[in-house]
Amino acid sequence: MRRKEFIKTCGLACLGATSIGVFLHSCVSTKNISANIEGDELVIPKSDFTKKDGFYNYIVINNSKLQFPIALFRFSSEEYNALYLKCTHQGNELNAFGDKLVCSAHGSEFDNKGNVTNGPATDALRSFPVRITKDNLHISLKSA
Ligand code: FES
């Protein structure tokens, strides 16, 4: 292969790889919200899960009183799971990608139930009870 053809081929390959990455990232975009704390609970309107074509699988919740965000996963209208986004290995903040929570420090991964799927972390993530009312979701922070 001549030099010019090689450069052209590599350029197209890089462009394709970049496009695929952007496309995949847009498919799993994360919704971040800021929620109020009332008493010992974070309160999130159920409507925050609603989107044009259905529901978000999860949202990431921030509050200035929390050291780390909380990911709230929706499995059904009656089943939610709230996970503290602090890696159980050495305490780095986790990032949510689809149904996976990933630590950029050393590569640990967790599923949407908080279980370790890839080390070096060995302990599951901290989770919080979720109480469901007519319009809201209440995440209990009592043990936080
Ligand atoms: S701090 Fe998360 S893998 Fe080490």
Short mmCIF file of C-alpha atoms and ligand atoms in Angstrom, two decimals:
data_model
loop_
_atom_site.label_atom_id
_atom_site.label_comp_id
_atom_site.label_asym_id
_atom_site.label_seq_id
_atom_site.Cartn_x
_atom_site.Cartn_y
_atom_site.Cartn_z
CA MET A 1 0.00 0.00 0.00
CA ARG A 2 1.34 3.36 -0.95
CA ARG A 3 1.85 6.02 1.70
CA LYS A 4 -0.99 8.26 0.47
CA GLU A 5 -3.50 5.39 0.40
CA PHE A 6 -2.38 4.28 3.86
CA ILE A 7 -2.95 7.76 5.33
CA LYS A 8 -6.36 8.01 3.65
CA THR A 9 -7.40 4.58 4.96
CA CYS A 10 -6.24 5.39 8.50
CA GLY A 11 -8.05 8.73 8.41
CA LEU A 12 -11.32 7.12 7.39
CA ALA A 13 -10.93 4.43 10.06
CA CYS A 14 -10.37 7.09 12.74
CA LEU A 15 -13.36 9.10 11.55
CA GLY A 16 -15.55 5.97 11.65
CA ALA A 17 -14.39 5.02 15.14
CA THR A 18 -15.03 8.55 16.42
CA SER A 19 -18.51 8.63 14.90
CA ILE A 20 -19.44 5.29 16.47
CA GLY A 21 -18.21 6.50 19.86
CA VAL A 22 -20.27 9.69 19.66
CA PHE A 23 -23.32 7.71 18.54
CA LEU A 24 -23.01 5.17 21.36
CA HIS A 25 -22.45 7.88 23.95
CA SER A 26 -25.58 9.70 22.83
CA CYS A 27 -27.60 6.48 23.27
CA VAL A 28 -26.76 6.24 26.95
CA SER A 29 -26.89 9.89 27.92
CA THR A 30 -27.30 10.47 31.62
CA LYS A 31 -29.94 12.72 33.14
CA ASN A 32 -28.57 14.70 36.08
CA ILE A 33 -30.83 16.52 38.49
CA SER A 34 -30.52 18.42 41.72
CA ALA A 35 -32.98 17.32 44.41
CA ASN A 36 -34.13 18.81 47.70
CA ILE A 37 -33.57 17.19 51.05
CA GLU A 38 -36.66 17.19 53.27
CA GLY A 39 -35.93 15.89 56.74
CA ASP A 40 -33.86 12.74 56.18
CA GLU A 41 -35.00 12.17 52.62
CA LEU A 42 -34.08 13.23 49.12
CA VAL A 43 -37.32 13.95 47.28
CA ILE A 44 -37.56 13.37 43.53
CA PRO A 45 -40.71 13.91 41.48
CA LYS A 46 -41.65 10.72 39.61
CA SER A 47 -42.08 12.89 36.55
CA ASP A 48 -38.28 13.33 36.39
CA PHE A 49 -38.13 9.80 34.97
CA THR A 50 -40.53 10.60 32.14
CA LYS A 51 -39.16 11.28 28.70
CA LYS A 52 -40.72 11.67 25.27
CA ASP A 53 -40.68 7.97 24.40
CA GLY A 54 -41.03 6.37 27.85
CA PHE A 55 -38.88 6.47 30.95
CA TYR A 56 -35.24 6.98 31.83
CA ASN A 57 -33.66 3.80 33.21
CA TYR A 58 -31.88 5.89 35.79
CA ILE A 59 -31.15 9.43 36.85
CA VAL A 60 -28.19 10.83 38.77
CA ILE A 61 -29.12 13.00 41.74
CA ASN A 62 -26.96 15.69 43.28
CA ASN A 63 -27.31 17.77 46.41
CA SER A 64 -24.61 19.99 47.90
CA LYS A 65 -24.99 18.19 51.25
CA LEU A 66 -24.02 14.86 49.68
CA GLN A 67 -20.34 14.09 49.17
CA PHE A 68 -21.18 11.87 46.18
CA PRO A 69 -24.20 11.72 43.86
CA ILE A 70 -26.81 8.98 44.04
CA ALA A 71 -27.92 6.99 40.98
CA LEU A 72 -31.60 6.09 41.10
CA PHE A 73 -32.47 3.14 38.85
CA ARG A 74 -36.04 2.49 37.75
CA PHE A 75 -36.95 -1.17 37.17
CA SER A 76 -40.71 -0.62 37.15
CA SER A 77 -43.25 1.86 38.51
CA GLU A 78 -42.99 -0.01 41.83
CA GLU A 79 -39.30 -0.87 41.93
CA TYR A 80 -36.40 1.53 42.25
CA ASN A 81 -32.85 1.19 43.52
CA ALA A 82 -30.79 4.08 44.92
CA LEU A 83 -27.01 3.63 44.90
CA TYR A 84 -24.31 5.85 46.33
CA LEU A 85 -21.77 6.62 43.59
CA LYS A 86 -18.73 6.10 45.80
CA CYS A 87 -16.45 3.26 44.74
CA THR A 88 -15.99 0.69 47.49
CA HIS A 89 -12.36 0.14 46.51
CA GLN A 90 -10.74 3.48 47.39
CA GLY A 91 -13.60 5.95 47.32
CA ASN A 92 -13.45 7.43 43.82
CA GLU A 93 -16.67 8.79 42.29
CA LEU A 94 -18.38 6.39 39.87
CA ASN A 95 -19.79 7.25 36.46
CA ALA A 96 -23.01 5.76 35.13
CA PHE A 97 -23.08 4.27 31.64
CA GLY A 98 -26.35 2.59 30.82
CA ASP A 99 -26.87 -0.08 33.45
CA LYS A 100 -23.22 -0.03 34.50
CA LEU A 101 -21.41 2.05 37.10
CA VAL A 102 -17.74 2.44 36.31
CA CYS A 103 -14.79 3.68 38.35
CA SER A 104 -12.19 5.53 36.33
CA ALA A 105 -9.50 5.13 39.03
CA HIS A 106 -8.76 1.40 38.74
CA GLY A 107 -11.55 0.01 36.56
CA SER A 108 -14.03 -1.47 39.02
CA GLU A 109 -17.54 -1.95 37.64
CA PHE A 110 -20.90 -2.44 39.34
CA ASP A 111 -24.32 -3.43 38.03
CA ASN A 112 -27.55 -1.50 38.59
CA LYS A 113 -28.14 -3.44 41.84
CA GLY A 114 -24.77 -2.29 43.18
CA ASN A 115 -23.04 -5.67 42.85
CA VAL A 116 -19.39 -5.81 41.79
CA THR A 117 -19.01 -7.13 38.24
CA ASN A 118 -15.35 -6.26 37.82
CA GLY A 119 -12.64 -5.67 40.48
CA PRO A 120 -10.49 -4.65 42.18
CA ALA A 121 -13.48 -3.59 44.35
CA THR A 122 -14.95 -6.52 46.27
CA ASP A 123 -17.83 -4.94 48.19
CA ALA A 124 -21.23 -3.96 46.83
CA LEU A 125 -22.22 -0.31 46.68
CA ARG A 126 -24.12 1.35 49.48
CA SER A 127 -27.81 1.52 48.74
CA PHE A 128 -30.67 3.50 50.24
CA PRO A 129 -34.31 2.58 50.81
CA VAL A 130 -36.74 4.19 48.36
CA ARG A 131 -40.27 5.05 49.45
CA ILE A 132 -42.82 5.61 46.70
CA THR A 133 -45.73 8.01 47.07
CA LYS A 134 -48.30 9.21 44.55
CA ASP A 135 -46.11 11.85 42.92
CA ASN A 136 -42.67 11.47 44.44
CA LEU A 137 -39.83 9.12 45.26
CA HIS A 138 -38.26 9.51 48.70
CA ILE A 139 -34.72 8.26 49.22
CA SER A 140 -33.99 7.74 52.90
CA LEU A 141 -30.58 9.12 53.91
CA LYS A 142 -30.81 8.09 57.56
CA SER A 143 -27.80 5.80 57.35
CA ALA A 144 -25.79 8.03 54.96
S1 FES B 1 -11.15 3.57 43.62
FE1 FES B 1 -12.55 2.60 42.29
S2 FES B 1 -11.47 0.93 41.46
FE2 FES B 1 -10.08 1.86 42.84
#
